[in-house]
XYZ file of C-alpha atoms in Angstrom:
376
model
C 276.706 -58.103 82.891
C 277.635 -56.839 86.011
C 273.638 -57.230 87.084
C 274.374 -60.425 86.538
C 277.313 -61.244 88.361
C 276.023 -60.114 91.237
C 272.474 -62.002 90.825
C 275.374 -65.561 90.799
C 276.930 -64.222 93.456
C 274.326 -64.059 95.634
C 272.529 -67.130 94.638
C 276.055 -68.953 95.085
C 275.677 -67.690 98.703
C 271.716 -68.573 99.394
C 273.003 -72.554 98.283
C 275.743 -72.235 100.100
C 273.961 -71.083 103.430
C 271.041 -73.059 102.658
C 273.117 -76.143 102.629
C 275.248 -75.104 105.685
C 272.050 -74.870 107.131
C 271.209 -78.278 106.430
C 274.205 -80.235 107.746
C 274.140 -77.764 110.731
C 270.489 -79.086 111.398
C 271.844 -82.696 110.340
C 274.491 -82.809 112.773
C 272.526 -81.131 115.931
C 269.755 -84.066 115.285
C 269.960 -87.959 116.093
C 266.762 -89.580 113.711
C 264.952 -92.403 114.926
C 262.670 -94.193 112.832
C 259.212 -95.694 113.682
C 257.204 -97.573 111.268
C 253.789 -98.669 112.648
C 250.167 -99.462 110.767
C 248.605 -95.566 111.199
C 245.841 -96.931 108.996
C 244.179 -100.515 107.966
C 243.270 -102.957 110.111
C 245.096 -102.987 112.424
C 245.164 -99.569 112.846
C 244.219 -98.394 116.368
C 248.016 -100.388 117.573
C 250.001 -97.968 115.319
C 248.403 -94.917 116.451
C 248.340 -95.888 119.992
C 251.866 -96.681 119.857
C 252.952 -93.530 118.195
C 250.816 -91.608 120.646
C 252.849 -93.318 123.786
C 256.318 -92.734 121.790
C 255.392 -89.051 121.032
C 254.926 -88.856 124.998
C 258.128 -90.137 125.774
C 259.889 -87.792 123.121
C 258.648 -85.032 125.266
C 259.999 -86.577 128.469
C 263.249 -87.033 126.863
C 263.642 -85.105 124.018
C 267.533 -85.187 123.860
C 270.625 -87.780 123.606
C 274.265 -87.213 123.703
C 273.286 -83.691 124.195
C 271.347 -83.923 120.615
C 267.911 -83.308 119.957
C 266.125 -86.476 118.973
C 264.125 -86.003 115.360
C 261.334 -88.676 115.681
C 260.291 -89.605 111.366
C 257.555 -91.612 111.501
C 256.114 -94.335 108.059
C 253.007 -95.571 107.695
C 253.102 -99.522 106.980
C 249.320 -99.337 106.207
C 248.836 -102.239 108.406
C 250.244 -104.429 105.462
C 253.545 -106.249 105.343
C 254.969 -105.374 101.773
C 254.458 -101.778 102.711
C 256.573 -102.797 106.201
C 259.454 -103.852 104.344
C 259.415 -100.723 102.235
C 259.396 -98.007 105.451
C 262.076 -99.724 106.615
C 263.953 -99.128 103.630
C 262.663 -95.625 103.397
C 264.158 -95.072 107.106
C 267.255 -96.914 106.385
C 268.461 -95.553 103.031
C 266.515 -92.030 102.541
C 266.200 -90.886 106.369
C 269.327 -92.414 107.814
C 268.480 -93.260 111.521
C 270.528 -94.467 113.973
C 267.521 -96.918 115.372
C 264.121 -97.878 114.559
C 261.048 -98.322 116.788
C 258.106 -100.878 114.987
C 256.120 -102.841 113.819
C 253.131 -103.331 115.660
C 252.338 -106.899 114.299
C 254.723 -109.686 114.246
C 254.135 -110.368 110.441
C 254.877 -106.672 109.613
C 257.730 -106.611 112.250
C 259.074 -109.936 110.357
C 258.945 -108.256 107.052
C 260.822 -105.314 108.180
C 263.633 -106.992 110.413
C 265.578 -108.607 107.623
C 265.883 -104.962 106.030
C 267.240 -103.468 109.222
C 269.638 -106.241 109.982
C 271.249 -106.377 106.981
C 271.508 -102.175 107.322
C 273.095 -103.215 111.284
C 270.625 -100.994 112.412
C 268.522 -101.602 115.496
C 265.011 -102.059 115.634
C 262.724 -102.519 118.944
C 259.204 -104.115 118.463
C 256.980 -102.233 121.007
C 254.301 -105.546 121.056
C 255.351 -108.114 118.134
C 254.925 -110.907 120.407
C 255.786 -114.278 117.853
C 259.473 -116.155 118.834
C 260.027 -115.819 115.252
C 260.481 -111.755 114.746
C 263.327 -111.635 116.568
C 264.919 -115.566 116.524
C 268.745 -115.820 115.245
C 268.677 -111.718 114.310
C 271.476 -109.266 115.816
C 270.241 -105.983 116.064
C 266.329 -107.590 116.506
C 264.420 -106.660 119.859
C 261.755 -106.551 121.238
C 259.700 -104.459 124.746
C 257.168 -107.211 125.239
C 257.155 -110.779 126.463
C 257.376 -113.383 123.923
C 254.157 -115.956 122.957
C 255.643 -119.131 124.562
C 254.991 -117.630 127.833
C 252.007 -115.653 127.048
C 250.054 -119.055 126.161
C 251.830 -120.846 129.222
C 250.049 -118.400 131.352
C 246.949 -118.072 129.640
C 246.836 -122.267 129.828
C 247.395 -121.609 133.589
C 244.603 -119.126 133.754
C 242.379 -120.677 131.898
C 243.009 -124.319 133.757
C 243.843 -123.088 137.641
C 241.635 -119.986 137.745
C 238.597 -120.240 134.932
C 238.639 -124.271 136.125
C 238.124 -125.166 132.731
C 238.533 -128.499 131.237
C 237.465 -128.466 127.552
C 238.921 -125.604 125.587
C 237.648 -124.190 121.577
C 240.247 -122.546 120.242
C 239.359 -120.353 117.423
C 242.922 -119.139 115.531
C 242.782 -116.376 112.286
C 245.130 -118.292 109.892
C 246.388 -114.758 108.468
C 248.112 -113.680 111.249
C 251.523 -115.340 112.388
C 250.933 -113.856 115.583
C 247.538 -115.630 116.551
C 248.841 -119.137 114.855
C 251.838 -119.217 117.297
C 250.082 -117.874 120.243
C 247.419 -120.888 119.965
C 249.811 -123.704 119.761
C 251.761 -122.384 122.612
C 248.125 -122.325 124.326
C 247.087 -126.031 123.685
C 250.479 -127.131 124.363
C 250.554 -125.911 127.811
C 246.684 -126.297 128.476
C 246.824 -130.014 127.150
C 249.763 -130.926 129.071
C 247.968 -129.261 132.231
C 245.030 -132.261 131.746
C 242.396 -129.742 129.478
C 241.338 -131.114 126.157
C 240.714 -129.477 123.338
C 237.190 -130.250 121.850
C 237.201 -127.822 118.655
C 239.560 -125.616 116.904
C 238.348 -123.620 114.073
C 239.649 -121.215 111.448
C 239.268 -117.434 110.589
C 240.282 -114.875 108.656
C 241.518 -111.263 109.428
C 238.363 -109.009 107.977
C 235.555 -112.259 108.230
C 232.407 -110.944 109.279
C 230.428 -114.091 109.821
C 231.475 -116.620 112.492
C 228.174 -118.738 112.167
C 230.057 -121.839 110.978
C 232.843 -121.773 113.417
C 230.362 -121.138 116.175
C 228.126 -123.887 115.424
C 231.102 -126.058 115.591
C 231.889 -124.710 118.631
C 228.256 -125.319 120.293
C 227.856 -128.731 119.266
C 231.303 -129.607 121.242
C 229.983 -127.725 124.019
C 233.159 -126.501 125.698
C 233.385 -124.652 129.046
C 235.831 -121.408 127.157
C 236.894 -120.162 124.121
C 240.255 -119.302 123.472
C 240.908 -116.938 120.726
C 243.807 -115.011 120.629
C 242.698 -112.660 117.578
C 243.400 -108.984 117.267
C 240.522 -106.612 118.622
C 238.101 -106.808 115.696
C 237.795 -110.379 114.710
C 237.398 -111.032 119.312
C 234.649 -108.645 119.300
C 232.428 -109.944 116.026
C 233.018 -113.427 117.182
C 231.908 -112.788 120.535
C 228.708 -110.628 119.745
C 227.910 -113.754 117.375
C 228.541 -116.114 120.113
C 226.291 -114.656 122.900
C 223.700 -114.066 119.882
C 223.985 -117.878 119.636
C 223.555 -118.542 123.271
C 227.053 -119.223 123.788
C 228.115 -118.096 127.320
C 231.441 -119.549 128.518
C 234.142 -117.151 129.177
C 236.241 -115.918 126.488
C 239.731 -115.627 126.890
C 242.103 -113.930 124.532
C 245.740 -112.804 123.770
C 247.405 -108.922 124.216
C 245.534 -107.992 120.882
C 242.775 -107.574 122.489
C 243.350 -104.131 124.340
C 242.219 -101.588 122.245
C 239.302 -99.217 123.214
C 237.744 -100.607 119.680
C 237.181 -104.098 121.230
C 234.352 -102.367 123.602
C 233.068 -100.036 121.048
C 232.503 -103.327 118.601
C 231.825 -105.641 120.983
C 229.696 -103.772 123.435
C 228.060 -106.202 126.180
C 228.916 -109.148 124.688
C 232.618 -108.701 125.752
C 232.294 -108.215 129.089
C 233.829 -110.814 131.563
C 236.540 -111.312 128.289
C 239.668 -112.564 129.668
C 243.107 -111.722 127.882
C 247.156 -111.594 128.939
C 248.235 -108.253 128.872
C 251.322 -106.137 128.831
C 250.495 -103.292 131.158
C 247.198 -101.915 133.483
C 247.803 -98.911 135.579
C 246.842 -100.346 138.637
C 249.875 -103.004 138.508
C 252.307 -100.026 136.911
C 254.932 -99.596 139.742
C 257.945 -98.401 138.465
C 258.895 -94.245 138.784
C 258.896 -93.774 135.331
C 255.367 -95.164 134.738
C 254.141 -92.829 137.367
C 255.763 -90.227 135.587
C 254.450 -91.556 131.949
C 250.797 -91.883 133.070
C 250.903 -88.449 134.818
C 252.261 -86.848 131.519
C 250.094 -89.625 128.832
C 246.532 -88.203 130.858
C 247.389 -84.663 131.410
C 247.757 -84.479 127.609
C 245.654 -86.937 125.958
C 242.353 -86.883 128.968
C 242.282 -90.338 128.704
C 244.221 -93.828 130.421
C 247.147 -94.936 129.465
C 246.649 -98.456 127.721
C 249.162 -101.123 127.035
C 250.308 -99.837 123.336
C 251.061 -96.677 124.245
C 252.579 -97.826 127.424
C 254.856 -100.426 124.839
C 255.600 -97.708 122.465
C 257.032 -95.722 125.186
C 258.985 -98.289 126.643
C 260.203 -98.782 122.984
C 261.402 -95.514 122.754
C 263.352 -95.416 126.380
C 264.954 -98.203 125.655
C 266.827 -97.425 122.331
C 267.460 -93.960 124.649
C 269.300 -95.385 127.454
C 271.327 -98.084 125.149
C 272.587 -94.812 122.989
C 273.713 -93.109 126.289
C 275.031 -96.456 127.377
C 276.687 -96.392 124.314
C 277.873 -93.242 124.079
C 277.397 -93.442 120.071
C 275.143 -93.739 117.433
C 277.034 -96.725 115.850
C 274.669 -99.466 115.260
C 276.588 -102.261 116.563
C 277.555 -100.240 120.020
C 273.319 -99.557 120.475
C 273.186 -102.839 119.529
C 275.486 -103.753 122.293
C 273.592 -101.804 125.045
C 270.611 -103.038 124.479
C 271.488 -106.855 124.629
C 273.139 -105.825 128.303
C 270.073 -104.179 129.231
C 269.178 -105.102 132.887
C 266.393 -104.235 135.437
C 265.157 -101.453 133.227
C 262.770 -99.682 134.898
C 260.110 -99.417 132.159
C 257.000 -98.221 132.030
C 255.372 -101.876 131.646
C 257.032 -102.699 134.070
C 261.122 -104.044 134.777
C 263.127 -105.230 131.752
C 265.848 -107.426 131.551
C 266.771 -108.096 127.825
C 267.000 -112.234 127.546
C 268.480 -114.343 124.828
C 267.416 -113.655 120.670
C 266.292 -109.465 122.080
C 263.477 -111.188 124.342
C 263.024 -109.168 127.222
C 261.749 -110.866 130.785
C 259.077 -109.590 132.453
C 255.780 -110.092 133.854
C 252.818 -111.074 132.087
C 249.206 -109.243 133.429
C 246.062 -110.732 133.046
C 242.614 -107.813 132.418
C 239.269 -108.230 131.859
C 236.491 -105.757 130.635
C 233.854 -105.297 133.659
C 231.665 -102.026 132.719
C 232.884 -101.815 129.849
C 236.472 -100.649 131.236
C 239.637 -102.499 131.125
C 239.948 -103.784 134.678
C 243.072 -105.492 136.347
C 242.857 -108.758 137.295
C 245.994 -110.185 138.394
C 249.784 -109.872 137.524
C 252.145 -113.634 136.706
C 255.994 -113.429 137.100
C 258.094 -115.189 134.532
């Protein structure tokens, strides 16, 4: 019996420290959630995005004199499974803020969740007016679509002098829908026309239809603001064809897979960007790229340069803040002003739309090369 007492005893004791433990570890930690697509097709965003973030947890790994806990969730590139890592980082995990999605269907899937929670999220590239329209604690680090097509109209009119636009839009995606009609709007009301517009599908293979459509209306570019793998398929198909105008695309495009797919038939492909290196000018991108290629032996492309910026931001509005109450990082971040990102400067603008520059790349040896940077 007395064996026994003393075996409750101590067991009482190894809960009770274990637990201490626990809240002790609890309270010395502020979480913040990410949710991005680590795998499925769109894969290559998420893991760019959480590669950039994990950089910037090592340039500021504290808050409020707390260590910052980064918990990461797979969304598997799918929006159902969006909706439940929010709830996963909401209800099981507790943050305080939440970086993600990638996409802006996924992103749109997820926001209601962490509205209704008053918990902050920060898109590092869902680009569609929609994700964050008439939401409170919605924002975003990127530009918004409305201006992304304006300027790629621009481009595409003023600088590519062309006249008759194909437009070639993947019906799955919200992101590539909106980012098209913004497109014509502008390019139509700048005295293009728009001779064809056809239809995809994220994961088609074969573009033969669309693309004989396309040569029979014989425009002088393509504009198809697709994500990386769909740009590069259509574009081998369409030099296979004999199809040579200039292809100009949206932000998906940057990923290192677009070159690996596409190969030669994507060079001289146009797209608006977030971010090159040579147009970075702000300290803390100097800083960013320095750390990003001294650990990863590679350059620093527009995700991870997002997912950072992501990450800062929720940083400085919870030391603007001085709390991890939703509403009061919630507060900070719709005051934000002349952020000094690593894309560039931030102003947050109405609906958690931030201002800021739009950059337009091309691939030229089969390397992302800078072409030009347009001011909002």
């Amino acid at each position: 019996m007395f064996t026994k007492k003393i075996a409750l005893v101590v067991a009482v004791l190894l809960v009770a420290g274990l637990t201490g433990n626990f809240a002790a570890h609890a309270e010395e930690t502020i979480k913040i959630g990410a949710y991005l697509p680590m795998t499925g097709s769109v894969a290559s965003y998420g893991q760019m995005e959480w590669s950039g973030i994990q950089v910037a947890n090592q340039m500021k790994p504290t808050v409020l004199g707390k260590k910052i806990e980064l918990v990461l969730v797979d969304t598997k590139s799918d929006k159902i499974e969006a909706a439940n890592a929010v709830t996963r980082l909401v209800d099981k995990e507790k943050v305080v803020a939440i970086i993600g999605e990638a996409i802006s269907g996924n992103t749109m899937a997820g926001n209601p969740i962490s509205e209704a929670a008053k918990i902050p999220s920060v898109s590092p590239t869902a680009t569609n007016p929609l994700v964050t329209q008439g939401k409170k604690f919605a924002f975003r680090a990127c530009f918004i679509d409305p201006f992304q097509g304006e300027v790629a109209a621009r481009f595409a009119r003023n600088e590519l002098k062309a006249t008759k636009a194909a437009v070639v839009i993947d019906v799955a995606q919200d992101y590539c829908v909106g980012l098209a009609n913004f497109f014509v709007k502008e390019f139509v009301k700048l005295g293009g026309q728009v001779v064809s517009t056809t239809y995809i599908q994220t994961g088609d293979q074969d573009f033969s239809a669309q693309l004989s459509a396309i040569k029979a209306a014989q425009p002088d570019i393509i504009y198809a603001p697709n994500y990386y793998t769909e740009d590069a398929l259509l574009a081998k198909q369409a030099r296979d064809l004999g199809i040579n105008v200039p292809i100009l695309t949206g932000d998906g495009a940057q990923a290192d897979e677009l070159i690996k797919i596409g190969g030669k038939a994507v060079e001289n492909m146009y797209f608006t960007a977030h971010f090159h290196k040579q147009a970075a000018n702000t300290q803390l991108a100097k800083d960013f790229v320095k750390a990003f290629e001294e650990k990863y032996k590679k350059e620093l492309s527009a995700f991870e340069a997002l997912g950072a910026d992501a990450y800062f931001m929720i940083v400085a509005a919870i030391e603007k803040a001085g709390s991890t109450d939703g509403t009061k990082i919630r507060d900070a971040l719709s005051s934000l002003k002349d952020f000094q990102g690593v894309s560039g400067t931030i102003t947050m603008g109405q609906d958690g739309n931030p201002i800021k520059s739009v950059v337009i790349n091309k691939v030229e040896n089969g390397k992302f090369v800078y072409v030009t940077t347009v001011n909002p």
